[in-house]
Coordinates of C-alpha atoms and ligand atoms in Angstrom, one line a residue:
M125 CA 13.6 -18.6 -21.2
S126 CA 13.5 -15.0 -21.2
E127 CA 13.9 -13.4 -18.2
W128 CA 11.1 -10.1 -17.2
E129 CA 11.6 -8.1 -14.7
T130 CA 8.8 -5.5 -12.9
V131 CA 8.8 -1.5 -12.9
V132 CA 6.6 -0.4 -10.6
G133 CA 6.1 3.9 -9.7
L134 CA 3.5 5.0 -6.8
E135 CA 1.0 8.0 -6.5
V136 CA 0.2 8.3 -3.1
H137 CA -2.2 10.6 -1.4
V138 CA -2.7 11.4 1.4
E139 CA -4.9 13.7 3.7
L140 CA -2.7 16.4 5.8
A141 CA -4.1 16.8 8.8
T142 CA -5.0 20.2 8.6
K143 CA -8.1 21.0 11.0
T144 CA -10.3 23.1 7.8
K145 CA -9.9 22.5 3.8
L146 CA -7.3 23.5 1.6
F147 CA -9.2 27.0 0.5
S148 CA -11.4 27.4 3.0
H149 CA -12.5 27.5 7.0
A150 CA -14.8 24.2 6.1
P151 CA -14.1 21.2 8.7
N152 CA -11.5 18.6 8.1
R153 CA -13.1 16.6 9.2
F154 CA -13.6 12.7 8.9
G155 CA -17.5 10.3 9.4
D156 CA -19.8 13.6 9.6
A157 CA -23.5 13.5 8.8
P158 CA -22.9 14.4 4.4
N159 CA -23.0 17.4 2.6
T160 CA -22.6 19.4 6.1
N161 CA -18.8 20.2 6.0
I162 CA -19.0 22.5 2.9
T163 CA -18.8 26.4 2.7
P164 CA -18.8 28.2 -0.9
V165 CA -15.5 27.9 -1.8
C166 CA -15.5 24.4 -1.2
L167 CA -18.3 24.8 -4.7
G168 CA -16.4 27.3 -6.3
L169 CA -19.9 29.9 -6.6
P170 CA -19.4 32.8 -8.4
G171 CA -18.2 35.5 -6.2
S172 CA -15.9 33.0 -3.9
L173 CA -12.7 32.8 -3.3
P174 CA -9.7 30.2 -2.3
V175 CA -7.6 31.6 0.3
L176 CA -4.6 28.9 1.3
N177 CA -4.1 27.4 3.7
R178 CA -1.0 27.9 5.8
R179 CA -0.5 24.8 7.6
A180 CA -1.3 21.9 4.6
V181 CA 1.7 24.5 3.1
E182 CA 3.9 23.5 6.4
L183 CA 2.7 20.3 6.1
A184 CA 3.7 19.1 3.2
M185 CA 6.4 20.7 3.1
T186 CA 7.8 18.8 6.2
V187 CA 6.8 16.2 4.0
G188 CA 9.2 17.7 1.9
L189 CA 12.0 18.2 4.3
A190 CA 11.9 14.6 5.5
L191 CA 11.6 12.7 2.1
G192 CA 14.5 14.8 1.1
C193 CA 12.8 17.1 -1.2
D194 CA 14.2 21.0 -2.6
I195 CA 11.5 23.2 -1.4
R196 CA 10.4 25.2 -4.9
P197 CA 8.1 28.1 -5.4
S198 CA 5.0 26.5 -7.0
V199 CA 2.3 27.2 -8.7
F200 CA -1.7 26.9 -8.0
H201 CA -3.9 25.3 -12.0
R202 CA -7.5 24.0 -11.7
K203 CA -7.0 21.3 -13.4
N204 CA -10.7 20.4 -15.9
Y205 CA -12.5 17.3 -15.7
F206 CA -16.2 17.3 -15.4
Y207 CA -17.7 13.7 -12.6
P208 CA -20.2 15.0 -10.1
D209 CA -17.5 14.4 -7.3
M210 CA -16.3 18.0 -8.1
P211 CA -18.8 20.6 -7.9
K212 CA -16.8 23.2 -9.4
D213 CA -15.4 21.2 -12.2
Y214 CA -12.5 20.6 -12.1
Q215 CA -9.3 19.8 -8.6
V216 CA -6.9 23.4 -7.6
S217 CA -3.1 21.3 -8.3
Q218 CA -0.5 22.3 -8.8
Y219 CA 1.2 21.1 -12.1
D220 CA 4.3 22.1 -13.5
R221 CA 6.1 24.0 -10.6
P222 CA 5.5 22.0 -7.6
I223 CA 5.8 22.3 -4.5
C224 CA 8.8 19.0 -3.7
V225 CA 10.7 17.6 -6.0
D226 CA 13.5 15.2 -6.5
G227 CA 13.9 13.4 -2.7
S228 CA 13.9 9.4 -1.9
L229 CA 13.3 7.2 0.3
N230 CA 15.2 4.4 1.6
L231 CA 13.6 1.2 2.0
P232 CA 14.2 -1.5 5.3
N233 CA 16.4 -3.0 3.0
G234 CA 18.1 -0.7 2.0
T235 CA 16.4 -0.1 -1.3
R236 CA 16.2 4.0 -2.0
I237 CA 13.5 4.9 -4.7
G238 CA 13.7 8.2 -6.0
I239 CA 10.6 10.5 -5.7
E240 CA 9.8 12.4 -8.5
R241 CA 7.8 15.5 -6.6
A242 CA 5.0 15.8 -4.5
H243 CA 2.0 18.2 -4.6
L244 CA -0.3 20.1 -3.2
E245 CA -4.3 19.7 -4.2
E246 CA -6.9 19.3 -3.1
D247 CA -10.1 16.4 -2.6
A248 CA -13.3 15.5 -4.3
G249 CA -16.1 15.1 -2.7
K250 CA -17.1 11.9 -2.1
T251 CA -20.5 9.4 -4.6
T252 CA -21.8 6.4 -3.7
H253 CA -23.5 4.5 -6.1
L254 CA -26.1 2.5 -5.5
G255 CA -27.4 -0.7 -7.2
G256 CA -24.8 -2.1 -9.1
E257 CA -22.4 -4.3 -7.2
D258 CA -19.9 -3.8 -4.6
G259 CA -21.3 0.6 -5.0
R260 CA -19.6 0.8 -8.6
I261 CA -21.0 2.7 -11.2
H262 CA -21.8 0.0 -13.9
G263 CA -25.2 -1.1 -13.3
A264 CA -25.9 1.4 -10.8
D265 CA -28.9 3.6 -10.8
Q266 CA -28.7 5.8 -8.5
A267 CA -25.6 7.9 -7.5
L268 CA -25.4 9.3 -3.5
V269 CA -22.1 12.6 -3.6
D270 CA -21.4 14.1 -0.6
Y271 CA -19.4 17.1 -0.8
N272 CA -17.3 17.0 3.0
R273 CA -14.4 16.5 1.7
A274 CA -13.9 18.4 -1.7
G275 CA -11.5 20.7 -0.9
V276 CA -9.2 18.7 1.8
P277 CA -5.8 19.4 2.0
L278 CA -4.1 16.3 -0.2
L279 CA -0.6 15.7 -0.7
E280 CA -0.1 13.5 -4.3
I281 CA 3.5 11.7 -4.1
V282 CA 5.2 10.1 -7.1
S283 CA 8.3 7.7 -7.0
Q284 CA 10.2 7.1 -10.3
P285 CA 9.8 4.1 -11.4
D286 CA 12.3 2.4 -9.0
I287 CA 10.7 0.1 -8.4
R288 CA 11.5 -3.5 -8.4
S289 CA 8.7 -6.2 -7.5
A290 CA 5.3 -6.5 -5.4
E291 CA 7.0 -6.3 -1.4
D292 CA 9.2 -4.1 -2.7
A293 CA 6.0 -1.9 -3.4
R294 CA 4.7 -2.5 -0.4
A295 CA 7.1 -1.8 2.4
Y296 CA 7.4 1.9 -0.2
V297 CA 3.7 2.2 1.2
E298 CA 4.9 0.8 4.5
E299 CA 7.7 3.2 5.3
L300 CA 6.5 6.0 3.7
R301 CA 3.4 5.5 6.1
A302 CA 5.2 5.8 9.0
I303 CA 6.9 8.6 7.9
L304 CA 3.9 10.2 7.4
I305 CA 3.3 9.7 10.7
A306 CA 5.9 10.7 12.3
V307 CA 6.0 13.9 11.0
Q308 CA 2.4 14.2 12.9
A309 CA 1.8 14.8 8.5
S310 CA -1.2 13.0 8.2
E311 CA -3.0 9.5 9.9
A312 CA -2.3 7.3 6.9
R313 CA -4.8 5.3 7.2
L314 CA -4.8 3.2 4.3
E315 CA -8.9 2.0 4.9
E316 CA -10.4 5.1 5.5
G317 CA -9.2 6.8 2.3
S318 CA -7.3 9.6 4.2
M319 CA -4.0 7.6 2.5
R320 CA -4.7 6.4 -1.9
V321 CA -2.1 4.4 -3.8
D322 CA -2.3 3.9 -7.6
A323 CA 0.0 1.5 -8.6
N324 CA 1.7 2.1 -12.5
V325 CA 2.8 -1.2 -13.3
S326 CA 5.3 -2.7 -16.5
V327 CA 7.5 -5.2 -17.2
R328 CA 10.4 -5.5 -19.5
P329 CA 13.9 -8.3 -20.3
A330 CA 15.9 -8.0 -17.1
G331 CA 19.2 -5.6 -17.5
S332 CA 17.4 -3.8 -20.1
Q333 CA 16.8 0.0 -19.1
E334 CA 13.1 1.4 -21.1
L335 CA 10.3 2.1 -19.9
R336 CA 7.9 0.0 -21.4
T337 CA 3.7 0.5 -21.7
R338 CA 2.4 0.9 -18.4
C339 CA -1.0 0.7 -16.9
E340 CA -2.4 2.7 -13.7
I341 CA -4.0 1.0 -11.2
K342 CA -6.5 2.8 -9.3
N343 CA -7.7 3.4 -5.6
L344 CA -5.6 0.1 -3.9
N345 CA -6.5 0.5 -0.5
S346 CA -5.0 -1.7 1.7
L347 CA -1.4 -3.1 1.1
R348 CA -2.4 -6.9 0.8
S349 CA -4.3 -5.4 -2.4
L350 CA -0.9 -3.1 -3.1
Q351 CA 1.2 -6.2 -3.0
R352 CA -1.7 -8.9 -4.7
A353 CA -2.7 -6.2 -7.2
V354 CA 1.5 -5.6 -8.4
S355 CA 1.8 -9.2 -8.7
Y356 CA -1.3 -10.0 -10.5
E357 CA -0.6 -6.8 -13.7
A358 CA 3.4 -7.5 -14.0
Q359 CA 1.8 -11.6 -14.6
R360 CA -0.2 -10.0 -17.5
H361 CA 1.8 -8.1 -18.9
I362 CA 4.5 -10.8 -19.2
G363 CA 1.8 -13.3 -20.6
L364 CA 0.8 -11.5 -23.0
Y365 CA 4.5 -10.7 -24.8
E366 CA 4.4 -14.2 -24.6
A367 CA 2.2 -14.4 -26.6
G368 CA 3.3 -11.8 -29.4
A369 CA 1.1 -9.0 -27.7
E370 CA 1.4 -6.2 -26.3
P371 CA -0.9 -4.5 -22.8
S372 CA -2.2 -0.7 -23.9
Q373 CA -1.5 1.8 -21.8
E374 CA -5.0 2.2 -19.7
T375 CA -6.7 2.5 -16.3
R376 CA -7.4 -0.5 -14.6
H377 CA -8.8 -1.4 -10.9
W378 CA -8.0 -4.0 -8.5
S379 CA -11.0 -6.6 -8.0
E380 CA -11.3 -8.4 -4.8
D381 CA -11.0 -11.6 -7.8
G382 CA -7.8 -11.5 -7.7
R383 CA -7.5 -9.6 -11.2
T384 CA -7.1 -6.6 -12.6
H385 CA -10.4 -4.2 -15.5
T386 CA -10.1 -2.0 -17.9
L387 CA -11.7 0.9 -16.1
R388 CA -10.3 3.4 -19.0
S389 CA -8.7 3.9 -21.1
K390 CA -5.9 6.7 -19.9
E391 CA -6.2 10.0 -20.1
E392 CA -3.4 12.8 -21.7
A393 CA -2.3 15.7 -19.4
N394 CA -3.8 17.8 -22.5
D395 CA -7.5 16.0 -21.9
Y396 CA -7.4 17.9 -17.9
R397 CA -6.3 21.9 -20.2
Y398 CA -4.8 22.9 -17.1
F399 CA -4.4 26.5 -17.2
P400 CA -2.7 28.5 -13.8
E401 CA -5.3 29.6 -11.3
P402 CA -6.3 32.8 -11.7
D403 CA -7.6 33.4 -7.4
L404 CA -4.0 33.2 -6.4
V405 CA -0.8 34.1 -6.1
L406 CA 3.3 32.1 -7.1
L407 CA 3.6 29.9 -3.6
N408 CA 7.0 30.2 -2.5
P409 CA 7.7 30.2 1.2
D410 CA 11.5 32.3 1.9
A411 CA 14.2 30.2 3.2
A412 CA 13.5 31.1 7.1
W413 CA 10.2 29.7 6.9
I414 CA 11.6 26.4 5.4
K415 CA 14.4 26.4 8.2
E416 CA 11.8 27.1 10.6
I417 CA 10.3 23.4 9.8
A418 CA 13.6 21.3 9.4
D419 CA 15.0 23.2 12.6
T420 CA 11.8 21.3 14.0
M421 CA 11.4 18.0 12.7
P422 CA 10.7 15.2 15.2
E423 CA 12.9 11.4 14.2
L424 CA 12.1 10.0 11.3
P425 CA 11.5 5.9 11.5
A426 CA 14.4 4.8 9.6
Q427 CA 16.6 6.9 12.9
K428 CA 14.4 5.6 15.6
R429 CA 15.1 2.1 13.6
D430 CA 19.5 2.3 14.4
R431 CA 18.2 3.9 17.7
L432 CA 16.6 0.6 18.7
I433 CA 19.5 -1.6 17.3
D434 CA 21.8 0.5 19.3
V435 CA 20.3 0.3 22.5
A436 CA 18.2 -2.7 22.6
S437 CA 20.5 -4.9 20.2
V438 CA 17.4 -6.3 18.3
D439 CA 17.3 -7.4 14.5
L440 CA 15.9 -4.6 12.3
E441 CA 13.1 -6.9 12.0
T442 CA 12.1 -6.8 15.1
A443 CA 13.2 -2.8 15.8
A444 CA 10.1 -2.1 12.4
T445 CA 8.2 -3.9 14.4
I446 CA 8.5 -2.3 17.4
V447 CA 8.6 1.4 15.9
N448 CA 6.7 0.8 13.0
R449 CA 3.9 -0.2 16.5
G450 CA 4.8 3.0 17.9
M451 CA 6.3 1.3 20.1
S452 CA 9.8 2.8 20.1
Q453 CA 9.6 5.4 22.5
L454 CA 8.7 3.2 25.3
L455 CA 11.3 0.2 24.8
I456 CA 14.0 3.5 25.2
S457 CA 13.0 5.4 28.1
A458 CA 12.4 0.9 30.2
V459 CA 16.2 0.7 29.0
D460 CA 16.9 4.2 29.7
E461 CA 15.1 2.9 33.4
G462 CA 17.0 0.6 34.1
A463 CA 14.7 -2.5 33.0
D464 CA 16.0 -5.9 31.1
P465 CA 16.2 -5.3 27.2
R466 CA 15.6 -8.5 26.0
R467 CA 12.1 -9.4 28.5
A468 CA 11.5 -5.8 27.6
V469 CA 11.5 -6.8 23.4
T470 CA 9.4 -9.6 24.3
H471 CA 7.2 -8.4 25.7
I472 CA 6.4 -5.5 23.4
I473 CA 6.8 -8.2 21.2
Q474 CA 4.8 -10.8 22.7
N475 CA 2.2 -9.7 24.4
L476 CA 1.8 -5.8 23.8
A477 CA 0.4 -5.7 20.3
I478 CA -3.1 -4.8 21.8
D479 CA -5.3 -1.7 21.4
G480 CA -3.4 1.2 23.9
A481 CA -0.5 -0.4 24.4
D482 CA 1.8 3.0 22.5
E483 CA -0.1 4.7 25.4
L484 CA 1.8 2.4 28.4
D485 CA 3.3 4.6 30.9
P486 CA 6.9 3.9 30.8
A487 CA 7.5 4.6 34.7
H488 CA 5.0 1.5 34.7
F489 CA 6.4 -1.2 32.2
V490 CA 9.3 -0.7 34.0
E491 CA 8.4 -2.0 37.3
L492 CA 6.3 -4.7 35.1
V493 CA 9.6 -5.5 34.3
Q494 CA 11.6 -5.1 37.1
M495 CA 8.9 -7.0 39.6
E496 CA 9.2 -9.8 37.3
E497 CA 13.2 -9.8 37.0
S498 CA 12.8 -10.3 41.2
G499 CA 10.9 -13.0 41.2
D500 CA 7.4 -11.1 42.6
L501 CA 5.5 -11.8 39.6
T502 CA 5.5 -15.2 37.4
A503 CA 5.7 -15.3 33.7
T504 CA 1.9 -16.1 33.5
Q505 CA 1.4 -13.0 36.1
T506 CA 3.7 -10.6 34.4
K507 CA 1.2 -11.3 30.7
Q508 CA -1.6 -10.7 32.8
V509 CA -0.5 -7.6 34.6
L510 CA 0.4 -6.5 31.1
G511 CA -3.1 -6.6 29.7
E512 CA -5.1 -4.6 32.6
M513 CA -1.7 -2.2 32.8
V514 CA -3.0 -1.2 29.0
T515 CA -7.0 -1.8 29.9
T516 CA -7.1 0.0 32.9
G517 CA -3.8 2.6 33.1
L518 CA -3.4 1.5 36.9
D519 CA 0.0 0.9 37.7
P520 CA 1.4 -3.0 38.4
G521 CA 2.0 -3.2 42.1
S522 CA -2.3 -2.1 42.4
I523 CA -3.0 -3.7 39.2
A524 CA -1.5 -7.5 41.0
Q525 CA -2.5 -6.9 43.9
N526 CA -6.4 -6.8 43.3
L527 CA -5.6 -10.0 41.1
G528 CA -3.9 -11.5 44.3
F529 CA -0.3 -12.0 42.8
E530 CA 1.6 -10.6 45.8
S531 CA 5.0 -12.0 46.1
M532 CA 4.0 -14.9 49.4
E533 CA 6.8 -13.7 51.8
S534 CA 9.9 -15.5 52.2
E535 CA 9.6 -17.5 55.1
Q536 CA 5.8 -18.9 54.1
L537 CA 8.0 -19.9 51.3
D538 CA 10.6 -21.6 53.3
A539 CA 8.1 -22.9 55.6
L540 CA 6.7 -24.7 52.0
V541 CA 9.7 -26.3 51.0
D542 CA 10.4 -27.6 54.0
A543 CA 6.7 -29.4 53.6
A544 CA 7.1 -30.6 50.5
I545 CA 10.9 -32.5 51.3
E546 CA 9.4 -33.7 54.1
E547 CA 6.1 -35.0 51.7
N548 CA 9.3 -36.5 49.7
S549 CA 11.9 -38.0 50.9
E550 CA 12.8 -40.1 48.6
A551 CA 13.0 -38.2 45.8
W552 CA 14.8 -35.5 48.4
E553 CA 17.4 -38.3 48.7
K554 CA 18.3 -38.5 45.0
F555 CA 17.6 -34.7 44.2
C556 CA 21.1 -34.6 47.6
E557 CA 22.5 -37.3 45.1
G558 CA 22.4 -34.6 42.1
E559 CA 19.7 -36.6 40.9
D560 CA 18.4 -32.9 39.1
K561 CA 15.3 -33.8 37.3
V562 CA 13.7 -34.5 40.3
Q563 CA 13.5 -31.3 41.2
G564 CA 10.2 -30.5 39.1
V565 CA 8.2 -32.7 42.7
F566 CA 9.7 -30.2 45.0
V567 CA 8.5 -27.4 42.5
G568 CA 4.7 -29.4 41.8
A569 CA 4.3 -29.6 45.4
V570 CA 5.1 -26.2 46.9
M571 CA 3.1 -24.8 43.8
K572 CA 0.0 -26.9 44.3
A573 CA 0.3 -26.0 47.9
S574 CA 0.7 -22.1 47.2
K575 CA -2.1 -22.4 44.5
G576 CA -0.1 -21.0 41.8
Q577 CA 1.5 -18.1 43.5
A578 CA 4.7 -19.0 44.3
D579 CA 7.8 -18.3 41.7
G580 CA 9.4 -21.3 40.7
K581 CA 13.0 -20.4 40.4
A582 CA 12.8 -19.3 44.2
V583 CA 11.7 -22.1 44.4
A584 CA 14.4 -24.0 43.2
A585 CA 16.8 -21.5 44.2
I586 CA 15.6 -22.6 48.1
L587 CA 16.0 -25.8 47.1
K588 CA 19.7 -25.8 45.5
Q589 CA 20.3 -23.7 48.5
R590 CA 19.3 -26.6 51.0
R591 CA 21.2 -29.3 49.3
G592 CA 24.4 -27.5 50.0
Ligands
MN806 MN1 -3.6 14.2 -8.0

């Protein structure tokens, strides 16, 4: 049986988080009423002229530098095509001279994936087909078009065909997304379309260096779809080769029935008749501007993970979960302030996988961990207080008080322990003879008498003390 290797390159489009569009002052905003965020520039009306958005260029450079790219002088081109979602009948994009080239992205597992380029371009509008299946064009009898998205700044990030499995394709997009969010370049929401993934998939005999015919799967809008589509497509190619056939180069569509389907045969670059956009000049960021961007680069996810591993002694997977949930600063502050790292990590992983947890006040979180450590709150109470902290934003002391979780005064607790010993004198004799397992009798009695407010550990400590 022959062995096959999967070869994947990914093209990821991300909407840049600017206030306005790439070449006009129309707002860049998701979810507004259709066809309200439009200027003559967005529609390509005669006499309108594009003005390049400085912030979009800065964000493109930020992402490029975060991916280790060189920032180059770049040229905008017109890419001509005739779909109703593009009112101008061309898209302004960068073609042979993109702004960012030759970078790389390291997956958390250590695999290095080359980045060929990242270029700026404008988004198209959004077409909605009615009357067909799943909003698709086939069988539809109406098409509605919304130009709010036309002209929104996109960065298209193109990887080298260095990805060797569906799992790594997913890990690449996860890591890229974490970087985009860390540098605040994009909200990178796959489900809202602010991050869109196309996968170029082929297979080859393991060990060979050739690149065989690839198929491009368009618009994968979740990590799960990406992983399933890549693995399906690779199997499809293997099946064709093993049957003595060959895949043909084409664009395919992933449908949730678990298959890819032919969409169209792949366009060649010359189908688009690229030519330089005559209304824009060369974009040539000077060294000082590039340095300014580099100097303000925030900490990237890989660095954050390393720091968590160092500060809180967590494993890589735990560190990645905490970073991806935006909780690394909370953990680091908590440990800095003297919280027990293990306890803090446990809460973050197990009890804080909830909306709004990333906005938790670190000082409140430390206070809570310390209340638990000192026995003022039981584990169950701590968890409940934590949930309230996220929803109300209040400090743990007030919440514990509101919930009636005040720790028992030690005299009160002493009295309850005395009563429990008196009521269970036989068990007490056994305990004094060293039979530790009867301890539960007393702890249970005290818990019952205190309606669950006593701290089991504190009771156990008193019992050991009494036994002498
Ligand atoms: Mn593109």
